[in-house]
Coordinates of C-alpha atoms in Angstrom, one line a residue:
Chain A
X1 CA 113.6 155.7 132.8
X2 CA 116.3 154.6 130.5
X3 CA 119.8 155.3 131.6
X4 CA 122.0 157.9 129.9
X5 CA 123.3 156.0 126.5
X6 CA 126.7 156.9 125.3
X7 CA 127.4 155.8 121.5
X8 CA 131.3 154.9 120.5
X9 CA 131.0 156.1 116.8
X10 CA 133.4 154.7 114.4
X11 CA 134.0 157.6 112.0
X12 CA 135.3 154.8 108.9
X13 CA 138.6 156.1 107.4
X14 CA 138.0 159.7 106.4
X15 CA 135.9 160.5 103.7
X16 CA 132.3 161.4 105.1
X17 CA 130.1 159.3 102.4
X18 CA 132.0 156.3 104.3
X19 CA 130.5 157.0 107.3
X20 CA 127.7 154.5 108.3
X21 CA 123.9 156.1 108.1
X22 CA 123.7 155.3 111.8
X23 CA 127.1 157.1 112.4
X24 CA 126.1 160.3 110.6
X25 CA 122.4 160.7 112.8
X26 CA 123.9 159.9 115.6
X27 CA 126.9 162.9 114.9
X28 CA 124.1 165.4 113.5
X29 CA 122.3 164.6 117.0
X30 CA 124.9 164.7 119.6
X31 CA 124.5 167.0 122.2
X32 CA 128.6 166.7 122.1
X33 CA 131.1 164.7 120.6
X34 CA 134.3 163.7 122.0
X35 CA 136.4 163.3 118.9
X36 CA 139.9 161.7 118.6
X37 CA 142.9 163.0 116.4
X38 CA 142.8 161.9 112.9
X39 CA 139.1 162.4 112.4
X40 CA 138.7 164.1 109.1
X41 CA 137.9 167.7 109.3
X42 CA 135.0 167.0 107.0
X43 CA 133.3 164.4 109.3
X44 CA 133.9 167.0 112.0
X45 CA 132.3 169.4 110.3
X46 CA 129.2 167.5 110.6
X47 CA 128.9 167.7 114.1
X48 CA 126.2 170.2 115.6
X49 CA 126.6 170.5 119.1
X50 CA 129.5 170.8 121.1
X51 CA 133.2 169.6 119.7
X52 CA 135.1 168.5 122.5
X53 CA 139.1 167.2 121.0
X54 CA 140.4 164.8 123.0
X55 CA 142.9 163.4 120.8
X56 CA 146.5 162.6 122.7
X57 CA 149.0 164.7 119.9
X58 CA 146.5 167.8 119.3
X59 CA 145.7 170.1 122.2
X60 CA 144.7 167.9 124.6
X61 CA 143.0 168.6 127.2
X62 CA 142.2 171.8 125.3
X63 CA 138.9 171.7 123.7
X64 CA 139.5 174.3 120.6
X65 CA 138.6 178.4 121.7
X66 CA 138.1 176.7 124.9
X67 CA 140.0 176.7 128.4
X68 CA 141.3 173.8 129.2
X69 CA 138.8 171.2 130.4
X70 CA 138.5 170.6 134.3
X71 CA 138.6 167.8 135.6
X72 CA 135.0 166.6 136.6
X73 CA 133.3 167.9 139.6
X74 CA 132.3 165.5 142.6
X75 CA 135.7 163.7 142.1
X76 CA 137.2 163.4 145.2
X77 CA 140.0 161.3 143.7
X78 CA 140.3 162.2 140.4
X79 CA 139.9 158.3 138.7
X80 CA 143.5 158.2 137.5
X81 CA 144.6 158.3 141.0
X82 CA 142.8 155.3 142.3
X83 CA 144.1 152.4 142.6
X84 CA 143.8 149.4 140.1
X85 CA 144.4 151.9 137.2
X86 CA 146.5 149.6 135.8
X87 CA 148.0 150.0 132.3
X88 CA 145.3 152.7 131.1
X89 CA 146.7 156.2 130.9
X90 CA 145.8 159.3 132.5
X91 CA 144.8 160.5 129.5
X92 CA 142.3 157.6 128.7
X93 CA 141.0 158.3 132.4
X94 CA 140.4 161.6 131.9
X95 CA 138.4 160.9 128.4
X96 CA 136.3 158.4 130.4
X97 CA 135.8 160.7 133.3
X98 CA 134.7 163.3 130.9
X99 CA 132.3 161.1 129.3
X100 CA 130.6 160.1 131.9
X101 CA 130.0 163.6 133.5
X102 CA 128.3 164.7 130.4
X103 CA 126.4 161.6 130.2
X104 CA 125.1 161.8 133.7
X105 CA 124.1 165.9 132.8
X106 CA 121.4 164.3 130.5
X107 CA 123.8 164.9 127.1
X108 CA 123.5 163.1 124.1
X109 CA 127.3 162.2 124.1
X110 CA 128.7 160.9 120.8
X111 CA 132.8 159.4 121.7
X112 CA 133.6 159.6 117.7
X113 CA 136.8 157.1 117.1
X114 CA 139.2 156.7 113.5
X115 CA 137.8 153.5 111.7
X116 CA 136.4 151.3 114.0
X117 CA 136.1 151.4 118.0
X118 CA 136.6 148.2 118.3
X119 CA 139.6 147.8 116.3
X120 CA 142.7 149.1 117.9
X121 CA 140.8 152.0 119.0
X122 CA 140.3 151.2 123.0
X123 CA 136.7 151.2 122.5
X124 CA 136.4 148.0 124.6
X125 CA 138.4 149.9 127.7
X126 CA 135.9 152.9 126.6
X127 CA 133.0 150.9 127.3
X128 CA 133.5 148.9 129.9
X129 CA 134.2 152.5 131.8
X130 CA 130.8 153.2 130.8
X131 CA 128.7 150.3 132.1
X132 CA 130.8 150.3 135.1
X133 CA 129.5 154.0 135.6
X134 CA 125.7 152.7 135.2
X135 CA 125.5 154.3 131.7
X136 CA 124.1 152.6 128.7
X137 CA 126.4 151.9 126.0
X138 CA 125.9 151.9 122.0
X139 CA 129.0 150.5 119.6
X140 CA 128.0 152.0 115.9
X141 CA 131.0 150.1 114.1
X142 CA 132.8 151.8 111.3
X143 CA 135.0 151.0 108.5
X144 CA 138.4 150.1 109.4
X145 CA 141.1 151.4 107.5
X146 CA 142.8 148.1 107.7
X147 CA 140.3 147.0 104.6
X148 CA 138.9 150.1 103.5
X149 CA 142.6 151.1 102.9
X150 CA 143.4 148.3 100.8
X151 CA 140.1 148.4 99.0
X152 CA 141.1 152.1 98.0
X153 CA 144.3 151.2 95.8
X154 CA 142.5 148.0 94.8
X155 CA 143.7 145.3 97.1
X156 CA 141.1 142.9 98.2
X157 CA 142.9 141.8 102.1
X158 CA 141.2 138.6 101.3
X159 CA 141.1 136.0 98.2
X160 CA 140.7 132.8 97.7
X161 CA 143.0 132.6 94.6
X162 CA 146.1 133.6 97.5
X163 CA 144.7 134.0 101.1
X164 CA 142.1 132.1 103.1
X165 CA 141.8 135.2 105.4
X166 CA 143.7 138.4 107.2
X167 CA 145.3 139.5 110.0
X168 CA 145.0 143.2 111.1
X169 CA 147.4 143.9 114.1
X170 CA 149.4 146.8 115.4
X171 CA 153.3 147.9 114.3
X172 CA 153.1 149.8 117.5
X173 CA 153.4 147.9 120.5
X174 CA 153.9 149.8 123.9
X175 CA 151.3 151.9 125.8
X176 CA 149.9 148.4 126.9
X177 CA 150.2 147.0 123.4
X178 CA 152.0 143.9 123.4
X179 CA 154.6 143.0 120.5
X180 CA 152.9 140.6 118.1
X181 CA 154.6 137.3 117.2
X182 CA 156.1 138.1 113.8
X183 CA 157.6 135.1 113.6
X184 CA 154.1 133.3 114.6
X185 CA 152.1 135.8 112.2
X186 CA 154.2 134.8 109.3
X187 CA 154.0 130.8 109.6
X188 CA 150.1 131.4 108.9
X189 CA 150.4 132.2 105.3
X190 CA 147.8 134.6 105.9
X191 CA 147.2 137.9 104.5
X192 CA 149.3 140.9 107.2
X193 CA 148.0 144.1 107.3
X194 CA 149.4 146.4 110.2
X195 CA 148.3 149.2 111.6
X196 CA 150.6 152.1 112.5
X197 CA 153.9 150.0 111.4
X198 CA 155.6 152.6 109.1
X199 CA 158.0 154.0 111.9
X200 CA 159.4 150.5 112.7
X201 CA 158.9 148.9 109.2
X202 CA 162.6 147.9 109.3
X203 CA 162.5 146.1 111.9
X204 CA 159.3 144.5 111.2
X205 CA 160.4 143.6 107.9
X206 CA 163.8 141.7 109.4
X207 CA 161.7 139.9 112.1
X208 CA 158.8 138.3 109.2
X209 CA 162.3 137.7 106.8
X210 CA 164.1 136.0 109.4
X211 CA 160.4 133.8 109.6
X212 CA 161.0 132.7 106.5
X213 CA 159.2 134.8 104.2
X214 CA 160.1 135.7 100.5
X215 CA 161.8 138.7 100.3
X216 CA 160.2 139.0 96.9
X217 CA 156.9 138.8 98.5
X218 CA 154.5 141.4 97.4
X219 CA 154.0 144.3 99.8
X220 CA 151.9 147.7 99.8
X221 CA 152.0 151.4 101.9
X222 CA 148.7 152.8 101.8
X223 CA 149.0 156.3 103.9
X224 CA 145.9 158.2 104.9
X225 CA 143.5 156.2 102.5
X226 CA 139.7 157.8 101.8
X227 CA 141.8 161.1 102.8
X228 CA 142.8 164.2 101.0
X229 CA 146.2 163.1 100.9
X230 CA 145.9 159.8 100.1
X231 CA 149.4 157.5 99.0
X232 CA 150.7 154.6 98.1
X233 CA 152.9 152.8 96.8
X234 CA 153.8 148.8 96.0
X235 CA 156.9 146.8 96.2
X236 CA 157.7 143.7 97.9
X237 CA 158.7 142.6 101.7
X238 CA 162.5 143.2 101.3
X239 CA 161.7 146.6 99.4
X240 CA 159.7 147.5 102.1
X241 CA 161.9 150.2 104.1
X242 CA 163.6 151.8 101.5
X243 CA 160.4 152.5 99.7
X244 CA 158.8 153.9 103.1
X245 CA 161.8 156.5 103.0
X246 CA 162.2 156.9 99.4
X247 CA 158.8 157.6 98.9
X248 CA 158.1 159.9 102.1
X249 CA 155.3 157.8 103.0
X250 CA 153.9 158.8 106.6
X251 CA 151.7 158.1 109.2
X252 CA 149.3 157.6 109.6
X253 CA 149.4 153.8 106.8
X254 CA 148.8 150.9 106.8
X255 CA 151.1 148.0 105.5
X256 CA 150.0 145.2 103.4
X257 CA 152.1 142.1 102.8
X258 CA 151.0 139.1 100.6
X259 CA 150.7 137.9 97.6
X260 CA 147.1 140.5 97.3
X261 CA 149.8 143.1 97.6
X262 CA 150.3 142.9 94.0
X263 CA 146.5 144.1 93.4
X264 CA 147.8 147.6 94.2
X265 CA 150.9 147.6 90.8
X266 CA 147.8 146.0 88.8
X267 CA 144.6 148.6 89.5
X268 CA 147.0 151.2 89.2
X269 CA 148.0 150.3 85.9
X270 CA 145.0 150.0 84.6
X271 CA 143.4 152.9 85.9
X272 CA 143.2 154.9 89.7
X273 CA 139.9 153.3 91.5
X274 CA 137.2 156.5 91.2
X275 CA 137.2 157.5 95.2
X276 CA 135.3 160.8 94.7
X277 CA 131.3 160.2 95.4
Chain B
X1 CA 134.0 159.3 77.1
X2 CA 134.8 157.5 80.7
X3 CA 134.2 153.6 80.7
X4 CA 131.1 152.3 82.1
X5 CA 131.5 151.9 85.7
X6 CA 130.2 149.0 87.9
X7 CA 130.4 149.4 91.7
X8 CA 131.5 146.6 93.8
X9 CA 128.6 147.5 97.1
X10 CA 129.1 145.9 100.5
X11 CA 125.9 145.6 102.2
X12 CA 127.5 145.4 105.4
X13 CA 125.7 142.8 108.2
X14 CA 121.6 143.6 107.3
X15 CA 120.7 146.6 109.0
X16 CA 120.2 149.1 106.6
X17 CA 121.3 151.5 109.0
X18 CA 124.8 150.2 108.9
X19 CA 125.4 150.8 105.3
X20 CA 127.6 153.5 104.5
X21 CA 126.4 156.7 103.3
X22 CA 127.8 156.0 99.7
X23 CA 126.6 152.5 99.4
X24 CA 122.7 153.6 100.3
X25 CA 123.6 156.3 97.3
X26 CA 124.7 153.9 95.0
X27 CA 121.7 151.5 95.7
X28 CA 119.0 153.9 95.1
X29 CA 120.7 155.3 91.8
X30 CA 121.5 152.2 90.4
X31 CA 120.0 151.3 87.1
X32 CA 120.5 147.1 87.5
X33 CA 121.6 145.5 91.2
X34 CA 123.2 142.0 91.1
X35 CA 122.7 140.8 94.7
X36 CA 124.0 137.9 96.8
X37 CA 122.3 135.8 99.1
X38 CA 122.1 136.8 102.2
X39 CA 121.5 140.2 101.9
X40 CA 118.7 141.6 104.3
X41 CA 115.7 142.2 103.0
X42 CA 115.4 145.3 104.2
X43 CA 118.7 146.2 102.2
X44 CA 117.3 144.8 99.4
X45 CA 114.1 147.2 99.3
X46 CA 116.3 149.9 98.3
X47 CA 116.6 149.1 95.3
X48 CA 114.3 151.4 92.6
X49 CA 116.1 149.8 89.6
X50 CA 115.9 145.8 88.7
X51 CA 117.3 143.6 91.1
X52 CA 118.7 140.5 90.1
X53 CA 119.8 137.8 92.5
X54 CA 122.7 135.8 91.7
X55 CA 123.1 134.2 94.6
X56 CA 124.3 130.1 94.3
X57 CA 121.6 128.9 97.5
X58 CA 118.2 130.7 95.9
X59 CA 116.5 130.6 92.7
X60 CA 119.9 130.8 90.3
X61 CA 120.0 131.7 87.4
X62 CA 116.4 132.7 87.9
X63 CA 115.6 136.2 88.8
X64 CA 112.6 136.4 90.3
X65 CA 109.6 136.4 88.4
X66 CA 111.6 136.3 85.3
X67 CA 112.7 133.5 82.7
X68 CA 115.8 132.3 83.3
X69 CA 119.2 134.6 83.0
X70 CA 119.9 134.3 79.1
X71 CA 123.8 133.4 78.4
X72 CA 125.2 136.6 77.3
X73 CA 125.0 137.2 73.9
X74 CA 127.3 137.9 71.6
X75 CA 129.7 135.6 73.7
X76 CA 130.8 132.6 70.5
X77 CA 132.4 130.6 73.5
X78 CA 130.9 131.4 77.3
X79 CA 133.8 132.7 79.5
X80 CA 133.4 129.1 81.7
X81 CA 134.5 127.5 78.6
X82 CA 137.4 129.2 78.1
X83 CA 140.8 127.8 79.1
X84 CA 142.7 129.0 82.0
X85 CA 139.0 129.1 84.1
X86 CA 141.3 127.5 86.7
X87 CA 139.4 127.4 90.6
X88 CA 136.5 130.2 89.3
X89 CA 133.3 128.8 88.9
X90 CA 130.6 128.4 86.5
X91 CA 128.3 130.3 88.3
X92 CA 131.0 132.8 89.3
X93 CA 132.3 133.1 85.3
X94 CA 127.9 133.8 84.6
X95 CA 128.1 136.8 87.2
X96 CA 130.9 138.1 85.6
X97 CA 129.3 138.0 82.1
X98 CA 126.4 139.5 83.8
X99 CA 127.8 142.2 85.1
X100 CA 129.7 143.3 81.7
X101 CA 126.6 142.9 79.9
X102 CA 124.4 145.5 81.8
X103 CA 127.7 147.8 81.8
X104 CA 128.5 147.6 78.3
X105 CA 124.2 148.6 77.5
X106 CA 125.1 152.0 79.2
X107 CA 123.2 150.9 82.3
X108 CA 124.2 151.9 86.4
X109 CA 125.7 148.4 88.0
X110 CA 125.4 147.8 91.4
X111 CA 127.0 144.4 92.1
X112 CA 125.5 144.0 95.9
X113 CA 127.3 141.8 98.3
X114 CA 126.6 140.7 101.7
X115 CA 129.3 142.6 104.5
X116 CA 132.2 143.8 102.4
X117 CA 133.7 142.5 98.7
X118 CA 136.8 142.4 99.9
X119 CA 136.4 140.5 102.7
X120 CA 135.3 136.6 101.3
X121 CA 133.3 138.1 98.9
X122 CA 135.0 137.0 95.7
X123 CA 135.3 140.7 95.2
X124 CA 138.3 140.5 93.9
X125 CA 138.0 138.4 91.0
X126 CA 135.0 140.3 90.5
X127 CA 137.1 143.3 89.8
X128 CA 139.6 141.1 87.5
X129 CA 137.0 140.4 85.2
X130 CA 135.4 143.8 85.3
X131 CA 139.3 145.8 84.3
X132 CA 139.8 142.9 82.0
X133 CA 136.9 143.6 79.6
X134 CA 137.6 147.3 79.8
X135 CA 135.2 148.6 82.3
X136 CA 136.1 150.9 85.4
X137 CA 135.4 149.7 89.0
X138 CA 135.1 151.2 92.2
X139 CA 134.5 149.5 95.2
X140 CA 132.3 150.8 98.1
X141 CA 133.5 149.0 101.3
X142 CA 131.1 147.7 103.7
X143 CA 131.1 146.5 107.0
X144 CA 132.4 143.2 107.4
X145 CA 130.5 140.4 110.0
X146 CA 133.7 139.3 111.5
X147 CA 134.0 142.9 113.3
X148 CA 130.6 144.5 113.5
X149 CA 129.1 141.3 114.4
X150 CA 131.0 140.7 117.6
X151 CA 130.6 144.1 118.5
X152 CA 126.9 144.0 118.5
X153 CA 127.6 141.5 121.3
X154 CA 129.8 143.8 123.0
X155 CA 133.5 142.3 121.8
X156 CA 135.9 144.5 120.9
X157 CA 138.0 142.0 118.5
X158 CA 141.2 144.0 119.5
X159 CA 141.6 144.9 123.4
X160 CA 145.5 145.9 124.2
X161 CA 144.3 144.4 127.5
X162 CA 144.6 141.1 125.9
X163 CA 145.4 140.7 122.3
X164 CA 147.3 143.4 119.8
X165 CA 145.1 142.0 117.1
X166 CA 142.7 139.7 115.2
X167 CA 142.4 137.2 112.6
X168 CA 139.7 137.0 110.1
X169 CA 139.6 133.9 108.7
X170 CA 137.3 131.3 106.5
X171 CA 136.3 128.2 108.3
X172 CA 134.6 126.3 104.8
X173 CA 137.7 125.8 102.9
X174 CA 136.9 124.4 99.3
X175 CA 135.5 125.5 96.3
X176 CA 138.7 127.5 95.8
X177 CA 139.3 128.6 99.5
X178 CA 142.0 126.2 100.8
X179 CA 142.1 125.3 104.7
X180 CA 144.0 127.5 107.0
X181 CA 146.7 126.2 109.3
X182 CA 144.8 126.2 112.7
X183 CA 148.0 125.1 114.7
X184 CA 149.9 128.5 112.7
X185 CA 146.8 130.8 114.2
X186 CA 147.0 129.2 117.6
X187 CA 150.2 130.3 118.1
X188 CA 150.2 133.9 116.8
X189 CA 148.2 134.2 120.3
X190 CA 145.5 136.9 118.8
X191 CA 142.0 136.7 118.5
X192 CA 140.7 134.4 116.3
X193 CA 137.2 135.6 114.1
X194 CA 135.7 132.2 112.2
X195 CA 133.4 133.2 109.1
X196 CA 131.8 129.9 107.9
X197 CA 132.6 127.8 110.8
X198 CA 129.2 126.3 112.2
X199 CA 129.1 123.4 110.2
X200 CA 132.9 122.8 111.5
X201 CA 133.4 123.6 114.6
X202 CA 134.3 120.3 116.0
X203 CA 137.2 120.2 113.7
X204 CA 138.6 123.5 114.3
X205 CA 138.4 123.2 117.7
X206 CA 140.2 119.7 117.7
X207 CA 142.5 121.4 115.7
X208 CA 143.2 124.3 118.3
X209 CA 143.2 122.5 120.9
X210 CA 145.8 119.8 119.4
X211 CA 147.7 123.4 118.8
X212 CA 147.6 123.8 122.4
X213 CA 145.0 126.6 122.9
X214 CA 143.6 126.6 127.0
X215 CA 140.1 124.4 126.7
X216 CA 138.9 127.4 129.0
X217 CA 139.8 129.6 126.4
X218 CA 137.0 132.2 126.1
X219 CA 135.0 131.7 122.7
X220 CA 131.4 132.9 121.6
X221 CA 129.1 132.1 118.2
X222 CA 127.3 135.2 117.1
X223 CA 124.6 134.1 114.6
X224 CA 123.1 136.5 112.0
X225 CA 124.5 139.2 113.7
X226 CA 122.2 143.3 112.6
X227 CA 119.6 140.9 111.4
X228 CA 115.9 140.4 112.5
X229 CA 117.7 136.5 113.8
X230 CA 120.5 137.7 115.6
X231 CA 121.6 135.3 118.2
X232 CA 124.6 134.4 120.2
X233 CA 125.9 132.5 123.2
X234 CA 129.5 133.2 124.8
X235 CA 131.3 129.7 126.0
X236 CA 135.0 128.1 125.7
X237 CA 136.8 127.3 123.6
X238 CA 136.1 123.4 124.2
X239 CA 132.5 123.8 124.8
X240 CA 132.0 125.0 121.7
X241 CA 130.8 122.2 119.6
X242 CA 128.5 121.5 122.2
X243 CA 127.2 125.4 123.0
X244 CA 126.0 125.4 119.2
X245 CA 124.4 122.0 118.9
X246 CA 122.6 123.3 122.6
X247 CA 121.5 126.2 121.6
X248 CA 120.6 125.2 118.1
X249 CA 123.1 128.7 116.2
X250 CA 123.1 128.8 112.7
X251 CA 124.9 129.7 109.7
X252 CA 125.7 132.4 109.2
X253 CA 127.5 133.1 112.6
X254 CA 130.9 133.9 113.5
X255 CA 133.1 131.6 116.3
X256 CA 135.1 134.1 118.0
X257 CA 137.8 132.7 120.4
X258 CA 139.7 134.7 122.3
X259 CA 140.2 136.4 125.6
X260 CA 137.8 139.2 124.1
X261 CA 135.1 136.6 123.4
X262 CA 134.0 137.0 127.6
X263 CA 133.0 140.2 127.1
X264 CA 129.7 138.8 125.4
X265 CA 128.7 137.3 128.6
X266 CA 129.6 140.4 130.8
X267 CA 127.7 142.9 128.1
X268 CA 124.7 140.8 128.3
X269 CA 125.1 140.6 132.1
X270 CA 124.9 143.9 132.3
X271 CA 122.5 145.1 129.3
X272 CA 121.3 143.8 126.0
X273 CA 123.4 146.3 123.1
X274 CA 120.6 148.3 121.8
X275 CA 120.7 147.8 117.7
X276 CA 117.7 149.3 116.5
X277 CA 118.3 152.6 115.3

């Protein structure tokens, strides 16, 4: 007999037609799906069995109409009290343990993660719980918003007329993130997309400066791309904070900074890219 | 009236399954498909209307079982011959003429590419041309090799146990692409995702390890990764020359090199991924 098989869905950036094929049976056909925050409410919709929210900002642990979720039976020592937890959070502990249990009750269990759950989406913590647990474990790779975000306001995060490649990394350090090298990311001349960098944009923006690059480099905010509120806006690495504030551009956005940044000014003039299916 | 519209696909890796919902849409609806080498053939099968390949390995200008691709007519001088060409190709300049052609004769484009278009997929110039002479684009992102590739290896390219990112980079520089500053990505300490790099990989790792990379350094080649050929073999960073003459990995594969990269040997230790749907 095959073990229980859990599959780490990546739910792509938001709109449901961006879902893989392989995503959207394995959604329709989940027993239950543990879902992040920031899933679109359309690709929730999808789901057929049970919605369990487990999200950090949004009623966690309380799955919606639901009391709150116990913690799983048979656990002497609930797992975030053991020792060797190390940086992973209670939370995190409680989403594997919760995992597992309904993996191990003979559930098809479907953890559905933003984008990709392998980028920036603790999918690799996620599954190694799993395996360690004796469970099978499926990675159904999404669209990243890192590219797909770009792509929607018509900037390619690669070309070969500016950038021989990208670099997607998190604005966000902390919670067992490290701080990138800024001053290392910029000497690379590569294309810098970051992930959840609109709060500390300033900042961000001195440190790659101070690295020596142009201030009249070109630079993009794409907020909540292949969503209903989609944004954006482009202007150049010095412009970069003010038009984050003047703008009211929010989280959850990616930034873009190169010379591809530009893309976004030119698709827009020339017409908005169709996103609607 | 709208403008014709032509839709920059990605095909994603090969299995069909991974293509996004829209993509397998546009596929199947579209009146004339311009595909790239390397797409699977099971992708490929998809398509109702006529498929043209334009790939530059296999049969073009020939489509098969046809004459040879006519220059577009009603072209005095052949885009290739204008000035200001600059890095683009002949054969890329024919693909663009193509793809206007079929557009401007009222007919559904798919221009089909292998992972996603704006990912080392020329996609970008691609869309130039297509605004340029008038015509609306939209582009349908796909998933890229250099993320959905180590994954079906069981390598999440970001971990915030060890890196708070990735780098996506070529490894064939030329025709247009110019060569990335290997000692500049050493340093910025992330994970480090090598499209192209087979044929090269004694360079870049002599180039890394000048840089100061650990020889130990975790690394692993995933060849052809969703396909029928999918292959891989985890290593260090200095065995890997060696690992892909051993083992006999082909282009296309990835060289990923990074702390990540050991979790290919303790996936398959544990359990082969399952990838068939």
């Amino acid at each position: 007999m095959r073990p229980p098989i859990v599959s780490l869905v990546g739910a792509g950036p938001g709109d449901p037609e961006l879902l893989t094929v392989r995503a959207l049976r394995r959604i329709e056909a989940a027993d239950v799906v543990l879902a992040d925050d920031l899933i679109d409410p359309r690709v929730l919709a999808l789901v057929k069995g049970r919605l369990l929210r487990v999200g950090k900002r949004g009623g966690w642990p309380r799955a919606p109409g639901q009391q709150p979720l116990a913690v799983p039976q048979g656990d002497a020592q609930p797992p975030w009290e053991r020792p060797g937890g190390g940086c992973i959070s209670t939370d995190q502990h409680f989403i594997h343990a919760l995992m597992i249990r309904e993996a191990t009750a003979g559930h098809r269990v479907v953890r559905l993660k933003g984008g990709d759950p392998f980028v920036f989406g603790r999918g690799g913590e996620e599954a190694d719980a799993l395996r360690e647990a004796g469970l099978d474990v499926e990675v159904v790779s999404g669209l990243t918003s890192g590219i797909a975000g770009p792509a929607a306001v018509g900037i390619p995060v690669t070309d070969r007329r500016a950038s021989p490649g990208v670099i997607l990394v998190t604005g966000h350090p902390g919670d067992g993130n490290a701080e990138p090298d800024w001053a290392a990311l910029a000497r690379t001349g590569l294309t810098l997309v970051i992930y959840m960098g609109v709060a500390r944009a300033a900042h961000i923006t001195a440190q790659l400066l101070t690295a020596g690059l142009r201030p009249d480099l070109p630079a993009a905010v794409v907020s909540a791309a292949h969503t209903a509120r989609q944004q954006h806006s482009a202007t150049t690495l010095a412009g970069l904070p003010d038009c984050i504030r003047r703008e009211g551009l929010q989280s959850p956005a990616l930034l873009v900074i190169g010379d591809v940044a530009a893309q976004a000014a030119v698709a827009a003039a020339r017409q908005a890219p169709r996103q609607a299916g």
